PDB file of C-alpha atoms in Angstrom:
ATOM      1  CA  MET V  38     -72.206-160.783-217.825  1.00 54.00           C
ATOM      2  CA  SER V  39     -68.893-162.452-217.212  1.00 82.00           C
ATOM      3  CA  TYR V  40     -69.526-164.976-219.861  1.00 78.00           C
ATOM      4  CA  ILE V  41     -70.164-162.296-222.522  1.00 85.00           C
ATOM      5  CA  PHE V  42     -66.899-160.645-221.365  1.00 83.00           C
ATOM      6  CA  TRP V  43     -65.109-163.797-221.833  1.00 81.00           C
ATOM      7  CA  ILE V  44     -66.412-164.388-225.277  1.00 82.00           C
ATOM      8  CA  ILE V  45     -65.359-161.027-226.135  1.00 84.00           C
ATOM      9  CA  LEU V  46     -61.891-161.471-224.901  1.00 83.00           C
ATOM     10  CA  SER V  47     -61.663-164.729-226.768  1.00 83.00           C
ATOM     11  CA  MET V  48     -62.449-162.905-229.956  1.00 82.00           C
ATOM     12  CA  LEU V  49     -59.543-160.638-229.483  1.00 82.00           C
ATOM     13  CA  LYS V  50     -56.952-162.553-227.509  1.00 82.00           C
ATOM     14  CA  TYR V  51     -57.560-166.203-228.026  1.00 80.00           C
ATOM     15  CA  GLN V  52     -54.283-167.435-226.873  1.00 79.00           C
ATOM     16  CA  PHE V  53     -54.623-165.849-223.252  1.00 79.00           C
ATOM     17  CA  CYS V  54     -58.168-167.368-222.895  1.00 80.00           C
ATOM     18  CA  LEU V  55     -57.120-170.564-224.281  1.00 78.00           C
ATOM     19  CA  ILE V  56     -54.143-170.997-221.792  1.00 77.00           C
ATOM     20  CA  THR V  57     -56.325-169.779-218.948  1.00 79.00           C
ATOM     21  CA  ALA V  58     -59.152-172.201-219.618  1.00 76.00           C
ATOM     22  CA  THR V  59     -56.847-175.202-220.105  1.00 73.00           C
ATOM     23  CA  VAL V  60     -54.931-174.541-217.017  1.00 70.00           C
ATOM     24  CA  ALA V  61     -58.036-174.056-215.118  1.00 72.00           C
ATOM     25  CA  THR V  62     -59.512-177.198-216.616  1.00 70.00           C
ATOM     26  CA  SER V  63     -62.942-175.585-216.938  1.00 73.00           C
ATOM     27  CA  TRP V  64     -64.953-177.268-219.595  1.00 79.00           C
ATOM     28  CA  LEU V  65     -67.258-174.254-219.671  1.00 81.00           C
ATOM     29  CA  LEU V  66     -64.492-171.773-220.188  1.00 80.00           C
ATOM     30  CA  LEU V  67     -62.900-173.857-222.884  1.00 81.00           C
ATOM     31  CA  LEU V  68     -66.279-174.149-224.715  1.00 83.00           C
ATOM     32  CA  LEU V  69     -66.620-170.315-224.204  1.00 84.00           C
ATOM     33  CA  THR V  70     -63.348-169.737-225.483  1.00 85.00           C
ATOM     34  CA  MET V  71     -63.760-171.820-228.723  1.00 87.00           C
ATOM     35  CA  PHE V  72     -67.070-170.097-229.198  1.00 88.00           C
ATOM     36  CA  GLY V  73     -65.543-166.653-228.832  1.00 89.00           C
ATOM     37  CA  GLY V  74     -62.800-167.540-231.289  1.00 89.00           C
ATOM     38  CA  ILE V  75     -64.952-169.034-233.832  1.00 91.00           C
ATOM     39  CA  LEU V  76     -67.490-165.856-233.467  1.00 90.00           C
ATOM     40  CA  GLY V  77     -64.314-163.607-233.794  1.00 90.00           C
ATOM     41  CA  ILE V  78     -63.228-165.443-237.044  1.00 91.00           C
ATOM     42  CA  ILE V  79     -66.657-165.088-238.566  1.00 92.00           C
ATOM     43  CA  ILE V  80     -67.119-161.389-237.440  1.00 90.00           C
ATOM     44  CA  PHE V  81     -63.607-160.270-238.375  1.00 88.00           C
ATOM     45  CA  THR V  82     -63.859-162.085-241.736  1.00 90.00           C
ATOM     46  CA  GLN V  83     -67.132-160.398-242.593  1.00 88.00           C
ATOM     47  CA  ILE V  84     -66.179-156.779-241.716  1.00 86.00           C
ATOM     48  CA  GLY V  85     -62.236-157.055-242.041  1.00 79.00           C
ATOM     49  CA  TYR V  86     -61.895-155.422-245.321  1.00 76.00           C
ATOM     50  CA  ASP V  87     -64.101-152.163-244.491  1.00 79.00           C
ATOM     51  CA  LEU V  88     -62.583-152.096-241.057  1.00 78.00           C
ATOM     52  CA  GLU V  89     -58.927-152.182-242.448  1.00 74.00           C
ATOM     53  CA  LYS V  90     -59.876-149.364-244.926  1.00 75.00           C
ATOM     54  CA  TRP V  91     -61.356-147.315-242.241  1.00 79.00           C
ATOM     55  CA  LEU V  92     -58.199-147.698-239.905  1.00 72.00           C
ATOM     56  CA  VAL V  93     -55.750-146.803-242.675  1.00 69.00           C
ATOM     57  CA  LYS V  94     -57.772-143.744-243.321  1.00 78.00           C
ATOM     58  CA  ARG V  95     -58.173-142.749-239.787  1.00 74.00           C
ATOM     59  CA  PHE V  96     -54.829-143.610-238.565  1.00 72.00           C
ATOM     60  CA  PRO V  97     -52.198-143.379-241.361  1.00 70.00           C
ATOM     61  CA  ARG V  98     -49.322-143.263-239.113  1.00 65.00           C
ATOM     62  CA  TRP V  99     -49.919-146.709-237.711  1.00 62.00           C
ATOM     63  CA  PHE V 100     -49.391-148.192-241.111  1.00 62.00           C
ATOM     64  CA  LYS V 101     -45.879-147.741-241.825  1.00 64.00           C
ATOM     65  CA  ARG V 102     -44.476-149.375-244.892  1.00 67.00           C
ATOM     66  CA  PHE V 103     -41.205-150.952-244.097  1.00 69.00           C
ATOM     67  CA  THR V 104     -41.038-152.167-240.415  1.00 72.00           C
ATOM     68  CA  LEU V 105     -39.441-155.250-239.413  1.00 73.00           C
ATOM     69  CA  LYS V 106     -42.840-156.565-238.198  1.00 66.00           C
ATOM     70  CA  ASN V 107     -44.338-156.036-241.698  1.00 69.00           C
ATOM     71  CA  ARG V 108     -41.624-157.733-243.469  1.00 75.00           C
ATOM     72  CA  ILE V 109     -42.031-160.847-241.219  1.00 74.00           C
ATOM     73  CA  LEU V 110     -45.878-160.780-241.988  1.00 71.00           C
ATOM     74  CA  VAL V 111     -45.368-160.236-245.629  1.00 75.00           C
ATOM     75  CA  LYS V 112     -42.873-163.280-245.638  1.00 79.00           C
ATOM     76  CA  LEU V 113     -45.354-165.360-243.958  1.00 75.00           C
ATOM     77  CA  ARG V 114     -48.083-164.478-246.200  1.00 74.00           C
ATOM     78  CA  ARG V 115     -45.974-165.198-249.353  1.00 78.00           C
ATOM     79  CA  ASN V 116     -44.387-168.503-248.333  1.00 81.00           C
ATOM     80  CA  TRP V 117     -47.252-170.281-246.367  1.00 80.00           C
ATOM     81  CA  GLY V 118     -50.420-168.833-247.758  1.00 81.00           C
ATOM     82  CA  ILE V 119     -53.911-169.171-246.089  1.00 85.00           C
ATOM     83  CA  TRP V 120     -53.223-172.498-244.429  1.00 88.00           C
ATOM     84  CA  GLY V 121     -49.867-171.412-242.810  1.00 87.00           C
ATOM     85  CA  ILE V 122     -51.577-168.131-241.504  1.00 86.00           C
ATOM     86  CA  SER V 123     -54.511-169.975-240.298  1.00 89.00           C
ATOM     87  CA  PHE V 124     -52.124-172.348-238.328  1.00 90.00           C
ATOM     88  CA  LEU V 125     -50.341-169.655-236.539  1.00 86.00           C
ATOM     89  CA  THR V 126     -53.373-167.331-235.976  1.00 86.00           C
ATOM     90  CA  PRO V 127     -54.662-168.746-232.699  1.00 86.00           C
ATOM     91  CA  ILE V 128     -51.396-169.033-231.031  1.00 85.00           C
ATOM     92  CA  LEU V 129     -49.102-166.246-232.340  1.00 84.00           C
ATOM     93  CA  LEU V 130     -50.818-163.791-234.378  1.00 83.00           C
ATOM     94  CA  GLY V 131     -54.145-163.304-232.861  1.00 86.00           C
ATOM     95  CA  ILE V 132     -57.608-163.655-234.724  1.00 88.00           C
ATOM     96  CA  PRO V 133     -57.813-160.022-236.022  1.00 87.00           C
ATOM     97  CA  VAL V 134     -54.253-159.951-237.552  1.00 84.00           C
ATOM     98  CA  GLY V 135     -54.667-163.453-238.971  1.00 86.00           C
ATOM     99  CA  VAL V 136     -57.981-162.677-240.723  1.00 88.00           C
ATOM    100  CA  ALA V 137     -56.541-159.394-241.990  1.00 84.00           C
ATOM    101  CA  LEU V 138     -53.573-161.114-243.596  1.00 81.00           C
ATOM    102  CA  CYS V 139     -55.867-163.802-245.156  1.00 85.00           C
ATOM    103  CA  LEU V 140     -58.101-161.086-246.689  1.00 84.00           C
ATOM    104  CA  THR V 141     -55.160-159.816-248.507  1.00 79.00           C
ATOM    105  CA  LEU V 142     -54.932-163.015-250.113  1.00 79.00           C
ATOM    106  CA  THR V 143     -58.329-163.855-251.073  1.00 80.00           C
ATOM    107  CA  THR V 144     -61.916-162.227-250.819  1.00 78.00           C
ATOM    108  CA  ASP V 145     -63.630-165.516-250.596  1.00 82.00           C
ATOM    109  CA  LYS V 146     -64.697-165.627-247.114  1.00 84.00           C
ATOM    110  CA  ARG V 147     -65.290-169.379-247.036  1.00 87.00           C
ATOM    111  CA  LYS V 148     -61.662-170.031-248.016  1.00 87.00           C
ATOM    112  CA  ILE V 149     -60.570-168.160-244.978  1.00 88.00           C
ATOM    113  CA  ILE V 150     -63.251-169.194-242.432  1.00 91.00           C
ATOM    114  CA  ARG V 151     -62.855-173.133-242.937  1.00 93.00           C
ATOM    115  CA  PRO V 152     -59.012-173.279-242.340  1.00 93.00           C
ATOM    116  CA  MET V 153     -59.266-170.677-239.311  1.00 92.00           C
ATOM    117  CA  ILE V 154     -61.754-172.659-237.502  1.00 93.00           C
ATOM    118  CA  LEU V 155     -59.924-175.921-238.054  1.00 94.00           C
ATOM    119  CA  SER V 156     -56.712-174.365-236.696  1.00 93.00           C
ATOM    120  CA  LEU V 157     -58.501-172.930-233.797  1.00 91.00           C
ATOM    121  CA  VAL V 158     -60.100-176.423-232.901  1.00 91.00           C
ATOM    122  CA  VAL V 159     -56.860-178.293-233.517  1.00 92.00           C
ATOM    123  CA  TRP V 160     -54.814-175.929-231.236  1.00 89.00           C
ATOM    124  CA  THR V 161     -57.619-176.257-228.695  1.00 86.00           C
ATOM    125  CA  LEU V 162     -57.381-179.756-228.644  1.00 87.00           C
ATOM    126  CA  ILE V 163     -53.573-179.763-228.401  1.00 87.00           C
ATOM    127  CA  PHE V 164     -53.727-177.642-225.425  1.00 82.00           C
ATOM    128  CA  LEU V 165     -56.328-179.609-223.606  1.00 81.00           C
ATOM    129  CA  MET V 166     -54.465-182.831-224.251  1.00 83.00           C
ATOM    130  CA  PHE V 167     -51.095-181.355-223.039  1.00 81.00           C
ATOM    131  CA  VAL V 168     -52.754-180.289-219.836  1.00 77.00           C
ATOM    132  CA  LEU V 169     -54.618-183.536-219.311  1.00 77.00           C
ATOM    133  CA  LEU V 170     -51.533-185.434-219.816  1.00 82.00           C
ATOM    134  CA  ILE V 171     -49.235-183.195-217.734  1.00 79.00           C
ATOM    135  CA  GLY V 172     -51.939-183.134-214.941  1.00 67.00           C
ATOM    136  CA  LYS V 173     -52.222-186.844-214.538  1.00 53.00           C
TER     137      LYS V 173
END
């Protein structure tokens, strides 16, 4: 049961799970975190557009047009594109937000999933190497 919770938490808050798994140097937690992140990318890419439409219709006040956060996200989307968003998604943005931003750029799900998974694996390896080098 706790493994399922960890996978679901990794789908939503990958950065928290990644830091916890690398500091604990638990290989099982690290694999579950990567699995949850990849599963989150795939699920949010598949249902992201419909979920966004439903949320905007259901909670219109949450989606204000001109806020500082929205301006920063629009600049990120315009200047860096899918690869830039994918690079920042696991650590800064979170998987649901990163996928939603990428879905505004393209509807081709393969163009979103590949860079997102690559970025997720790279960030996991960076954190793992950092902890292993500091730990010795």
